[in-house]
Short mmCIF file of C-alpha atoms in Angstrom, two decimals:
data_model
loop_
_atom_site.label_atom_id
_atom_site.label_comp_id
_atom_site.label_asym_id
_atom_site.label_seq_id
_atom_site.Cartn_x
_atom_site.Cartn_y
_atom_site.Cartn_z
CA MET A 30 37.86 -16.75 -2.71
CA PHE A 31 36.91 -13.69 -0.68
CA LEU A 32 36.62 -14.32 3.06
CA LEU A 33 36.05 -11.65 5.69
CA ARG A 34 36.72 -12.40 9.34
CA ALA A 35 35.09 -10.48 12.16
CA GLY A 36 37.23 -7.59 13.28
CA ILE A 37 39.42 -7.59 10.15
CA ALA A 38 38.99 -4.78 7.62
CA ALA A 39 38.34 -5.64 3.99
CA ALA A 40 41.35 -5.69 1.69
CA GLY A 41 42.02 -2.32 0.10
CA LEU A 42 40.41 -0.31 2.89
CA VAL A 43 41.96 3.15 2.97
CA SER A 44 41.73 5.95 5.50
CA SER A 45 39.02 8.48 4.71
CA ALA A 46 41.69 11.12 5.35
CA LEU A 47 42.89 10.31 1.83
CA GLY A 48 39.50 11.27 0.42
CA PHE A 49 37.90 7.87 0.08
CA VAL A 50 36.99 4.82 2.12
CA ASN A 51 37.90 2.01 -0.25
CA LYS A 52 39.12 1.36 -3.78
CA THR A 53 38.47 -1.86 -5.65
CA THR A 54 39.69 -3.02 -9.04
CA CYS A 55 37.57 -5.67 -10.73
CA ASN A 56 38.79 -7.08 -14.05
CA GLY A 57 40.89 -3.98 -14.63
CA LYS A 58 38.19 -1.44 -13.73
CA THR A 59 38.56 0.71 -10.64
CA TYR A 60 35.70 1.64 -8.31
CA THR A 61 35.96 4.10 -5.43
CA TYR A 62 33.78 4.18 -2.32
CA GLU A 63 34.10 7.83 -1.34
CA GLU A 64 31.83 8.15 1.68
CA LEU A 65 28.49 7.44 3.26
CA ALA A 66 26.46 10.40 2.04
CA GLY A 67 23.05 9.98 3.62
CA TYR A 68 20.73 8.27 6.05
CA GLY A 69 16.97 8.37 6.49
CA THR A 70 14.13 6.43 8.09
CA VAL A 71 10.37 5.97 7.88
CA PRO A 72 8.53 5.00 11.10
CA SER A 73 7.61 1.33 11.52
CA ASN A 74 3.92 2.14 12.02
CA SER A 75 3.50 4.23 8.85
CA ARG A 76 0.57 3.17 6.67
CA ASP A 77 -0.24 3.31 2.97
CA GLU A 78 -3.37 4.66 1.28
CA PHE A 79 -5.13 1.32 1.81
CA GLY A 80 -4.57 1.37 5.57
CA ASP A 81 -1.80 -1.27 5.62
CA THR A 82 1.57 -0.97 7.34
CA LEU A 83 4.34 0.36 5.09
CA ASN A 84 7.38 -1.73 4.23
CA PHE A 85 9.43 -1.02 1.13
CA GLY A 86 12.96 -2.43 1.36
CA SER A 87 12.78 -5.66 -0.63
CA GLY A 88 13.60 -3.78 -3.81
CA LEU A 89 13.84 -0.21 -5.04
CA ALA A 90 13.87 1.69 -8.30
CA LEU A 91 14.72 5.35 -8.78
CA ASP A 92 12.82 7.10 -11.57
CA ARG A 93 15.65 8.66 -13.59
CA SER A 94 13.31 11.15 -15.26
CA GLN A 95 12.43 12.63 -11.86
CA TRP A 96 15.95 12.94 -10.39
CA LYS A 97 16.87 16.64 -10.10
CA LYS A 98 19.70 18.59 -8.51
CA LEU A 99 18.48 21.84 -6.97
CA SER A 100 20.34 25.14 -6.90
CA ASN A 101 20.94 24.76 -3.15
CA GLY A 102 22.75 21.44 -3.62
CA SER A 103 19.86 19.22 -2.53
CA TYR A 104 18.22 16.61 -4.74
CA THR A 105 14.64 15.56 -5.36
CA GLY A 106 13.33 12.41 -6.96
CA VAL A 107 10.77 9.63 -6.98
CA LEU A 108 11.61 6.27 -5.43
CA TRP A 109 9.61 3.09 -5.94
CA GLY A 110 9.85 0.82 -2.89
CA LEU A 111 8.88 -2.84 -2.93
CA PRO A 112 7.41 -4.50 0.18
CA ASP A 113 7.96 -8.08 1.21
CA ARG A 114 5.03 -10.55 1.22
CA GLY A 115 3.33 -8.82 4.17
CA TRP A 116 3.84 -9.30 7.89
CA ASN A 117 4.99 -12.92 8.07
CA THR A 118 7.14 -13.47 11.15
CA GLN A 119 4.32 -15.55 12.68
CA GLY A 120 2.84 -16.95 9.48
CA THR A 121 1.92 -15.69 6.02
CA LEU A 122 -1.19 -13.61 5.30
CA ASN A 123 -3.45 -12.84 2.37
CA PHE A 124 -1.64 -9.53 1.92
CA GLN A 125 -1.94 -8.18 -1.61
CA PRO A 126 1.58 -7.57 -3.00
CA ARG A 127 2.21 -4.01 -4.12
CA VAL A 128 4.73 -1.28 -4.79
CA HIS A 129 4.87 2.15 -3.16
CA LYS A 130 6.03 5.47 -4.57
CA PHE A 131 7.73 8.17 -2.51
CA ASP A 132 8.95 11.67 -3.17
CA ILE A 133 12.46 11.95 -1.76
CA LEU A 134 14.49 14.96 -0.69
CA PHE A 135 18.20 14.33 -0.21
CA THR A 136 20.61 16.96 1.12
CA PRO A 137 24.26 15.78 1.21
CA LYS A 138 26.24 16.62 4.33
CA PRO A 139 29.89 15.96 3.43
CA GLU A 140 31.02 17.93 6.46
CA ALA A 141 29.45 15.38 8.85
CA THR A 142 31.89 13.69 11.21
CA VAL A 143 31.68 11.16 14.01
CA ALA A 144 32.29 13.97 16.49
CA ASN A 145 29.71 16.24 14.83
CA PRO A 146 27.21 13.94 13.12
CA SER A 147 24.55 15.13 10.73
CA ALA A 148 20.85 14.71 11.35
CA LYS A 149 19.01 12.44 8.94
CA ASN A 150 19.32 13.99 5.50
CA LEU A 151 17.13 11.72 3.36
CA ILE A 152 13.43 12.53 3.68
CA PHE A 153 10.61 10.32 2.34
CA THR A 154 7.12 11.61 1.53
CA TYR A 155 4.61 8.91 0.66
CA LYS A 156 2.82 9.37 -2.69
CA GLU A 157 0.80 6.32 -3.75
CA THR A 158 0.59 2.54 -4.01
CA ILE A 159 -0.02 0.13 -6.90
CA ARG A 160 -1.37 -3.29 -5.91
CA PHE A 161 -0.74 -6.42 -7.98
CA TYR A 162 -3.37 -8.49 -9.80
CA GLY A 163 -3.26 -11.68 -11.84
CA PRO A 164 -3.98 -11.82 -15.58
CA ASP A 165 -7.73 -12.13 -14.88
CA GLY A 166 -7.85 -9.25 -12.40
CA THR A 167 -7.85 -11.41 -9.26
CA PRO A 168 -5.59 -9.94 -6.55
CA CYS A 169 -2.26 -11.66 -5.97
CA THR A 170 -1.39 -12.82 -2.45
CA GLY A 171 1.49 -13.06 0.00
CA LEU A 172 0.32 -16.47 1.21
CA ASP A 173 2.60 -19.44 0.62
CA GLY A 174 2.03 -21.49 -2.52
CA ASP A 175 0.33 -24.89 -2.40
CA THR A 176 2.52 -27.98 -2.34
CA THR A 177 0.92 -29.18 -5.59
CA GLY A 178 -1.16 -27.68 -8.36
CA HIS A 179 -1.04 -24.51 -10.43
CA LEU A 180 -3.12 -21.83 -12.11
CA SER A 181 -3.41 -21.59 -15.89
CA TYR A 182 -4.05 -18.55 -18.08
CA PRO A 183 -3.91 -18.20 -21.88
CA GLY A 184 -0.45 -17.16 -23.02
CA PHE A 185 1.17 -17.85 -19.63
CA PRO A 186 3.21 -20.75 -18.29
CA ASP A 187 1.64 -22.68 -15.41
CA LEU A 188 1.80 -20.39 -12.37
CA PRO A 189 1.98 -21.11 -8.63
CA VAL A 190 -1.31 -21.18 -6.73
CA ALA A 191 -2.20 -20.42 -3.11
CA THR A 192 -5.50 -21.75 -1.77
CA PHE A 193 -7.00 -20.04 1.28
CA THR A 194 -10.10 -20.19 3.43
CA GLY A 195 -12.20 -17.33 4.74
CA ASP A 196 -10.60 -13.96 4.08
CA GLY A 197 -7.07 -15.36 4.32
CA PHE A 198 -6.45 -13.49 7.57
CA GLY A 199 -8.43 -15.75 9.89
CA GLY A 200 -11.77 -14.02 9.41
CA PRO A 201 -14.91 -15.04 7.50
CA GLY A 202 -14.96 -14.96 3.73
CA PRO A 203 -15.44 -17.02 0.58
CA GLY A 204 -11.87 -18.32 0.34
CA GLY A 205 -10.30 -18.75 -3.05
CA LYS A 206 -7.18 -19.28 -5.13
CA ARG A 207 -4.64 -16.61 -5.99
CA ILE A 208 -1.16 -16.29 -7.47
CA PRO A 209 1.35 -16.11 -4.60
CA VAL A 210 4.01 -13.43 -5.06
CA ASP A 211 6.87 -12.80 -2.65
CA SER A 212 8.27 -9.67 -4.29
CA GLU A 213 12.05 -9.14 -4.16
CA GLY A 214 13.24 -7.04 -7.12
CA ILE A 215 11.82 -4.34 -9.40
CA VAL A 216 12.70 -2.90 -12.82
CA LEU A 217 10.83 0.06 -14.31
CA ASN A 218 9.92 0.28 -18.00
CA ALA A 219 9.50 3.43 -20.07
CA ASP A 220 5.80 2.72 -20.74
CA GLY A 221 4.91 2.68 -17.03
CA SER A 222 4.93 -1.10 -16.71
CA PHE A 223 7.40 -2.89 -14.44
CA TRP A 224 9.01 -6.26 -13.80
CA ILE A 225 8.90 -7.93 -10.37
CA SER A 226 11.07 -10.87 -9.30
CA ASP A 227 9.64 -13.39 -6.87
CA GLU A 228 10.86 -15.98 -4.37
CA TYR A 229 7.95 -18.42 -4.40
CA GLY A 230 8.21 -19.60 -8.02
CA PRO A 231 10.76 -18.36 -8.40
CA PHE A 232 9.27 -16.41 -11.32
CA VAL A 233 9.57 -12.93 -12.80
CA TYR A 234 6.36 -11.09 -13.64
CA ARG A 235 5.61 -8.06 -15.76
CA PHE A 236 2.75 -5.83 -14.60
CA ASN A 237 1.16 -2.95 -16.47
CA ALA A 238 0.97 0.53 -14.97
CA SER A 239 -2.23 -0.42 -13.14
CA GLY A 240 -0.67 -3.51 -11.56
CA ARG A 241 -2.20 -6.21 -13.78
CA MET A 242 0.06 -9.12 -14.75
CA THR A 243 0.82 -9.28 -18.48
CA THR A 244 3.86 -11.59 -18.76
CA ALA A 245 5.54 -14.29 -16.67
CA ILE A 246 9.01 -15.83 -16.88
CA ARG A 247 9.24 -19.41 -15.65
CA PRO A 248 12.89 -20.44 -15.10
CA PRO A 249 14.58 -23.65 -16.30
CA PRO A 250 13.69 -26.94 -14.53
CA ALA A 251 16.96 -26.97 -12.53
CA ILE A 252 15.67 -23.93 -10.60
CA LEU A 253 12.04 -24.99 -10.10
CA PRO A 254 11.44 -26.46 -6.61
CA MET A 255 10.65 -30.19 -6.61
CA ARG A 256 9.03 -32.43 -3.99
CA ASN A 257 8.00 -36.04 -4.32
CA GLY A 258 8.74 -36.07 -8.03
CA THR A 259 6.72 -33.00 -9.00
CA VAL A 260 7.06 -29.22 -9.05
CA SER A 261 6.07 -27.89 -5.62
CA PHE A 262 5.97 -24.13 -5.06
CA SER A 263 5.40 -24.18 -1.31
CA ALA A 264 8.16 -22.54 0.75
CA ASP A 265 6.85 -24.30 3.88
CA SER A 266 5.56 -20.97 5.19
CA PRO A 267 2.13 -21.79 6.67
CA ALA A 268 -0.65 -19.24 6.90
CA TYR A 269 -0.97 -17.28 10.13
CA TYR A 270 -4.57 -18.36 10.57
CA GLU A 271 -3.68 -22.06 10.37
CA GLY A 272 -1.51 -21.98 13.47
CA ALA A 273 -0.76 -25.41 14.88
CA ASP A 274 -3.33 -26.95 12.52
CA ALA A 275 -1.21 -26.31 9.43
CA GLU A 276 -0.64 -29.39 7.30
CA PRO A 277 3.06 -30.32 7.38
CA VAL A 278 5.01 -29.92 4.15
CA ILE A 279 6.92 -33.16 3.57
CA PRO A 280 9.76 -32.86 2.94
CA SER A 281 10.18 -29.29 4.10
CA ASP A 282 13.14 -28.83 1.75
CA GLY A 283 12.90 -30.37 -1.69
CA PRO A 284 15.89 -32.22 -3.16
CA THR A 285 16.27 -29.93 -6.18
CA GLY A 286 15.46 -26.40 -7.28
CA ARG A 287 15.47 -23.19 -5.30
CA ASN A 288 15.57 -23.56 -1.55
CA ASN A 289 12.66 -22.27 0.55
CA ASN A 290 12.65 -18.46 0.54
CA HIS A 291 15.75 -18.40 -1.67
CA GLY A 292 14.32 -17.33 -5.01
CA PHE A 293 15.11 -14.48 -7.38
CA GLU A 294 16.27 -11.90 -4.84
CA GLY A 295 18.28 -10.15 -7.54
CA LEU A 296 16.70 -8.43 -10.56
CA THR A 297 18.20 -5.79 -12.83
CA VAL A 298 18.11 -4.56 -16.42
CA SER A 299 20.76 -3.56 -18.93
CA GLY A 300 21.20 0.14 -19.63
CA ASP A 301 19.39 -0.13 -22.96
CA GLY A 302 16.42 -1.88 -21.34
CA LYS A 303 16.73 -4.92 -23.62
CA ASN A 304 18.00 -7.55 -21.18
CA LEU A 305 16.85 -8.67 -17.75
CA TYR A 306 19.21 -10.35 -15.29
CA LEU A 307 17.93 -12.65 -12.53
CA LEU A 308 20.07 -13.86 -9.63
CA LEU A 309 19.11 -16.59 -7.17
CA GLN A 310 19.67 -15.72 -3.52
CA ALA A 311 21.99 -18.70 -3.17
CA ALA A 312 22.65 -22.11 -4.70
CA THR A 313 19.85 -24.48 -5.65
CA ASN A 314 19.36 -27.42 -3.30
CA GLN A 315 21.10 -29.93 -5.56
CA GLU A 316 24.09 -27.56 -5.76
CA GLY A 317 24.65 -27.09 -2.02
CA GLY A 318 21.67 -24.88 -1.21
CA LEU A 319 20.53 -26.85 1.84
CA THR A 320 23.14 -25.44 4.24
CA SER A 321 24.65 -22.01 4.83
CA GLN A 322 28.14 -23.47 4.45
CA THR A 323 27.64 -24.97 1.00
CA GLU A 324 25.20 -22.65 -0.83
CA ARG A 325 27.93 -20.61 -2.48
CA TYR A 326 27.53 -21.19 -6.22
CA THR A 327 24.39 -19.44 -7.38
CA ARG A 328 22.99 -18.83 -10.86
CA LEU A 329 22.66 -15.62 -12.89
CA LEU A 330 20.18 -15.80 -15.79
CA LYS A 331 19.98 -13.36 -18.70
CA TYR A 332 16.71 -12.87 -20.61
CA ASP A 333 16.31 -10.93 -23.83
CA ILE A 334 13.21 -8.73 -23.37
CA SER A 335 13.44 -6.84 -26.67
CA VAL A 336 9.89 -8.14 -27.14
CA PRO A 337 8.54 -7.83 -23.58
CA SER A 338 5.68 -10.25 -24.18
CA LYS A 339 8.14 -12.94 -25.32
CA PRO A 340 11.15 -13.04 -22.97
CA ARG A 341 13.93 -15.30 -24.27
CA HIS A 342 16.47 -17.08 -22.09
CA ALA A 343 19.78 -15.94 -23.58
CA ARG A 344 22.69 -16.82 -21.26
CA GLN A 345 23.44 -18.15 -17.79
CA PHE A 346 26.43 -17.96 -15.45
CA VAL A 347 27.64 -19.11 -12.04
CA VAL A 348 28.35 -16.46 -9.40
CA PRO A 349 30.49 -17.40 -6.36
CA LEU A 350 29.05 -15.74 -3.27
CA PRO A 351 31.47 -14.52 -0.58
CA LEU A 352 32.28 -16.33 2.66
CA TYR A 353 32.41 -14.93 6.17
CA VAL A 354 33.14 -16.19 9.66
CA ASP A 355 30.13 -16.19 11.98
CA PRO A 356 31.52 -15.37 15.45
CA THR A 357 28.52 -17.03 17.12
CA ALA A 358 28.99 -20.38 15.35
CA LYS A 359 31.29 -23.26 16.18
CA PRO A 360 34.43 -23.64 14.04
CA ALA A 361 32.89 -26.69 12.37
CA LYS A 362 30.02 -24.48 11.17
CA ASN A 363 32.31 -21.88 9.61
CA PRO A 364 32.86 -20.26 7.21
CA LYS A 365 29.35 -19.45 5.99
CA VAL A 366 28.07 -18.10 2.70
CA ALA A 367 26.80 -14.52 2.54
CA SER A 368 23.71 -15.02 0.41
CA GLN A 369 22.76 -12.17 -1.90
CA SER A 370 19.76 -9.86 -1.65
CA GLU A 371 19.96 -7.58 -4.71
CA LEU A 372 21.57 -7.05 -8.09
CA PHE A 373 22.33 -4.01 -10.26
CA HIS A 374 23.80 -4.03 -13.76
CA ILE A 375 26.57 -1.45 -14.11
CA GLN A 376 28.02 -1.90 -17.59
CA ASP A 377 30.03 -4.30 -19.74
CA GLU A 378 29.06 -7.46 -17.85
CA GLN A 379 29.81 -6.02 -14.42
CA PHE A 380 27.23 -5.89 -11.63
CA PHE A 381 26.72 -4.66 -8.10
CA VAL A 382 25.49 -7.36 -5.72
CA LEU A 383 24.32 -6.95 -2.12
CA ALA A 384 25.59 -9.89 -0.06
CA ARG A 385 25.11 -10.16 3.68
CA ASP A 386 25.09 -12.32 6.76
CA SER A 387 21.88 -13.23 8.61
CA ASN A 388 20.48 -12.87 12.13
CA PHE A 389 22.54 -9.83 13.12
CA GLY A 390 21.20 -6.33 13.71
CA HIS A 391 18.26 -4.50 15.23
CA GLY A 392 15.78 -6.93 16.75
CA GLN A 393 18.24 -9.83 16.72
CA ASP A 394 19.99 -11.47 19.67
CA VAL A 395 23.37 -10.32 18.32
CA THR A 396 23.53 -6.75 17.01
CA LEU A 397 26.97 -6.70 15.31
CA SER A 398 26.92 -7.72 11.65
CA THR A 399 30.10 -9.17 10.17
CA TYR A 400 29.31 -9.04 6.44
CA ARG A 401 26.93 -6.58 4.82
CA HIS A 402 28.38 -5.45 1.49
CA ILE A 403 27.59 -4.03 -1.90
CA ASP A 404 30.20 -5.88 -3.95
CA ILE A 405 30.97 -6.28 -7.66
CA PHE A 406 31.16 -9.28 -9.95
CA ASP A 407 32.19 -9.64 -13.59
CA VAL A 408 30.93 -12.36 -15.96
CA SER A 409 32.95 -11.44 -19.05
CA ALA A 410 35.16 -14.54 -18.72
CA ALA A 411 32.62 -16.80 -17.00
CA THR A 412 31.32 -20.02 -18.57
CA ASP A 413 27.90 -19.78 -20.21
CA ILE A 414 26.07 -22.74 -18.63
CA MET A 415 22.75 -22.30 -20.42
CA GLY A 416 21.50 -25.50 -22.03
CA ASP A 417 20.42 -29.06 -21.37
CA THR A 418 23.65 -30.04 -19.61
CA TYR A 419 22.93 -27.87 -16.58
CA ASP A 420 19.27 -26.81 -16.88
CA CYS A 421 17.37 -30.10 -16.48
CA ALA A 422 15.56 -30.87 -13.21
CA ASN A 423 18.33 -33.10 -11.89
CA CYS A 424 21.21 -31.18 -13.45
CA SER A 425 23.76 -29.28 -11.40
CA VAL A 426 26.79 -27.02 -11.70
CA ALA A 427 28.08 -28.09 -8.29
CA SER A 428 27.82 -31.07 -5.97
CA SER A 429 25.35 -31.22 -3.10
CA GLN A 430 28.30 -30.22 -0.90
CA GLY A 431 28.83 -27.04 -2.90
CA VAL A 432 31.89 -28.09 -4.91
CA LEU A 433 31.88 -26.49 -8.36
CA LYS A 434 32.18 -28.93 -11.24
CA ALA A 435 35.36 -29.01 -13.29
CA GLY A 436 35.28 -27.00 -16.48
CA ILE A 437 32.95 -24.28 -15.18
CA LYS A 438 34.53 -20.87 -14.67
CA PRO A 439 32.49 -18.67 -12.32
CA ALA A 440 32.24 -14.90 -12.33
CA GLU A 441 35.06 -12.84 -10.83
CA TYR A 442 33.94 -11.50 -7.42
CA CYS A 443 35.34 -8.29 -5.90
CA SER A 444 34.67 -6.73 -2.50
CA PHE A 445 33.60 -3.07 -2.54
CA ILE A 446 31.31 -1.19 -0.11
CA ASP A 447 31.32 -2.36 3.49
CA MET A 448 27.96 -1.08 4.76
CA ASN A 449 28.88 -1.86 8.37
CA LEU A 450 31.68 0.64 8.98
CA ASN A 451 30.89 2.64 12.09
CA SER A 452 33.46 5.23 11.01
CA GLN A 453 30.93 6.14 8.30
CA LEU A 454 27.61 5.23 9.93
CA ASN A 455 28.34 7.26 13.05
CA ARG A 456 28.64 10.41 10.92
CA PHE A 457 24.84 10.25 10.61
CA GLY A 458 23.96 8.78 13.99
CA ALA A 459 23.55 5.23 12.71
CA HIS A 460 25.55 2.27 13.99
CA ASN A 461 26.37 -1.41 13.51
CA GLY A 462 26.40 -3.34 16.77
CA GLY A 463 25.72 -1.96 20.20
CA ALA A 464 22.45 -0.74 21.68
CA GLN A 465 19.06 -1.92 20.45
CA ASP A 466 17.86 1.51 19.36
CA ALA A 467 16.16 2.93 16.27
CA ASP A 468 19.49 3.78 14.60
CA LEU A 469 21.01 0.31 14.94
CA LEU A 470 21.10 -1.11 11.42
CA ASN A 471 18.38 -3.64 10.69
CA GLU A 472 19.36 -7.18 9.77
CA LYS A 473 18.07 -7.28 6.21
CA TRP A 474 19.29 -4.94 3.45
CA GLU A 475 17.82 -5.94 0.10
CA SER A 476 17.89 -3.15 -2.48
CA ILE A 477 20.18 -1.12 -4.74
CA GLY A 478 19.48 1.94 -6.89
CA ILE A 479 21.86 4.51 -8.36
CA VAL A 480 21.54 8.10 -9.60
CA PRO A 481 24.14 10.62 -10.86
CA VAL A 482 25.69 13.15 -8.51
CA ASP A 483 25.57 15.82 -11.24
CA GLY A 484 21.80 15.40 -11.41
CA LEU A 485 22.06 14.80 -15.15
CA VAL A 486 23.86 11.84 -16.76
CA GLY A 487 26.92 11.18 -14.61
CA ASP A 488 29.60 12.43 -17.01
CA ASP A 489 32.01 12.79 -14.08
CA ASP A 490 31.39 9.13 -13.10
CA GLU A 491 30.20 10.21 -9.64
CA TRP A 492 27.08 8.39 -8.44
CA PHE A 493 24.92 7.95 -5.37
CA VAL A 494 24.00 4.38 -4.42
CA PHE A 495 20.77 3.96 -2.42
CA SER A 496 19.92 0.92 -0.31
CA ILE A 497 16.90 0.28 1.93
CA SER A 498 16.37 -2.31 4.64
CA ASP A 499 13.51 -4.80 4.76
CA ASN A 500 12.06 -4.54 8.28
CA ASP A 501 9.67 -7.50 7.83
CA PHE A 502 6.76 -5.23 8.84
CA ILE A 503 7.94 -5.57 12.46
CA THR A 504 6.05 -3.10 14.62
CA GLN A 505 3.84 -3.02 17.71
CA ASP A 506 1.27 -0.93 15.85
CA GLY A 507 0.70 -2.87 12.64
CA TYR A 508 -2.24 -3.22 10.26
CA MET A 509 -3.08 -5.48 7.32
CA ASN A 510 -6.24 -6.23 5.30
CA GLY A 511 -7.09 -2.59 4.69
CA GLY A 512 -6.57 -1.78 8.35
CA ALA A 513 -9.04 -4.42 9.58
CA PHE A 514 -6.34 -6.82 10.84
CA LYS A 515 -4.33 -5.32 13.69
CA TYR A 516 -1.13 -6.96 14.92
CA ALA A 517 1.82 -6.49 17.25
CA ASP A 518 4.92 -8.50 16.37
CA GLU A 519 5.76 -10.97 19.13
CA SER A 520 9.39 -9.79 19.14
CA GLY A 521 8.31 -6.64 20.95
CA PHE A 522 10.37 -4.50 18.55
CA ASN A 523 9.56 -1.58 16.28
CA LEU A 524 11.94 -1.66 13.30
CA GLU A 525 12.13 1.55 11.30
CA ASN A 526 12.38 1.43 7.52
CA GLN A 527 16.02 2.52 7.12
CA ALA A 528 17.84 3.85 4.06
CA LEU A 529 21.51 4.55 3.36
CA VAL A 530 23.09 6.55 0.52
CA PHE A 531 26.70 5.97 -0.53
CA LYS A 532 28.76 8.23 -2.77
CA ILE A 533 30.96 6.35 -5.23
CA LYS A 534 33.03 6.84 -8.36
CA LEU A 535 32.52 4.36 -11.18
CA PRO A 536 35.24 3.42 -13.68
CA GLU A 537 36.02 6.13 -16.22
CA HIS A 538 33.32 6.73 -18.86
CA SER A 539 30.83 4.35 -17.25
CA ARG A 540 27.33 4.36 -18.70
CA PRO A 541 24.92 2.46 -16.42
CA PHE A 542 22.03 3.86 -18.47
CA ASN A 543 21.58 4.78 -22.09
CA ARG A 544 21.58 8.50 -22.83
CA ASP A 545 18.06 9.74 -23.52
#
């Protein structure tokens, strides 16, 4: 069990005077966190080509074909950034899910120190946006799914449905039904198509290069949310325009399946592009998912996508999420589980995972985060739980109190990058804890992408790891619905879109991607 207490450094933390911040060995393979290498932001009131406020931290993908090292030591590339379901802190909206593309310019500043910090050295230039559509060309939506019912299309499993009135923003319109998508992870394909993982279903969808849905993965029954004896895709996230008139969802939390807003936060692909991996944010409800103290044992699913139109469930494992002590909670409410927000396949059944605490950071009552990590787990010796024993609607790998069942061996979990270290953040003017300013780290960090330091294939095993925060579209100058719906978040805050870049060394001869 890995447990981090506030004020105590992670095991293995080494002085940067020795040339690195931390070394971790996971199942015999050594990883080195060398330094924080970069920091950049995009203003909270930035807008995309359709006039809507920009948010892009729920998932990221770096186009490997566009990553270049320049003669002056800088790097250029193209980053795909995935927004959340639209501004939703006061209710969900009929926001059309989408993905944004940015040109990035990154100039490492290894000489930066706390005493002489670097200016922001990661620059984003907005390029374009692809919006998502269902199989029939109807736009998808960020609205919550209905408590009952579904949409059907030839060649697809039954999909969640969201029914809305008017324009879905509180204005006049014809109403309608759309596929609700709360995007959380993204994987790019060589043909221009891409996979998106979702929290509402939770499903995984494949979209073509124009944003039209072509394939859907519906998970096993144990993961599908149930209410009153039937599949119920609602996350109890009423529409903004319903206000106090919203019909109550009873019960708010179903007895089995993914918990509300705890779907497939993690999505990644093997280096050869033949296997997708999906990771639930935390345990299903029947396995302890109803409380932050018991939601530790989550599920990792592997799908063979050799034939993209026919994904095949291939394997499944249990991943034990880390524990941390919440300094604001009573002893009886500690320790808590650091639920995960992103996944990245490294090689040989080892993965990066972004696990973090909640309700700490910019815009929160408490600004100091205790646990915000990019860690590692290894499934090479873990029990394959795929099959009827654990995949039926009432089946479980753990008790409702989060106790893992005998005979199941979970993944090995290893701590790695502590994103909260002010000794690194301060080198670029960012900070964890302290004043509520634009450089205080946001609460939610939900993405991982890696590119080689050599600008080629990473033969020296040196890599940059990118991560971006999800700012929940929080701004005082916000727009949705093509710019027609103006809003100011009731928090009073403007949260920048923040990005961090870490320099690491992978185990010797690592190959996160196939050689082209």
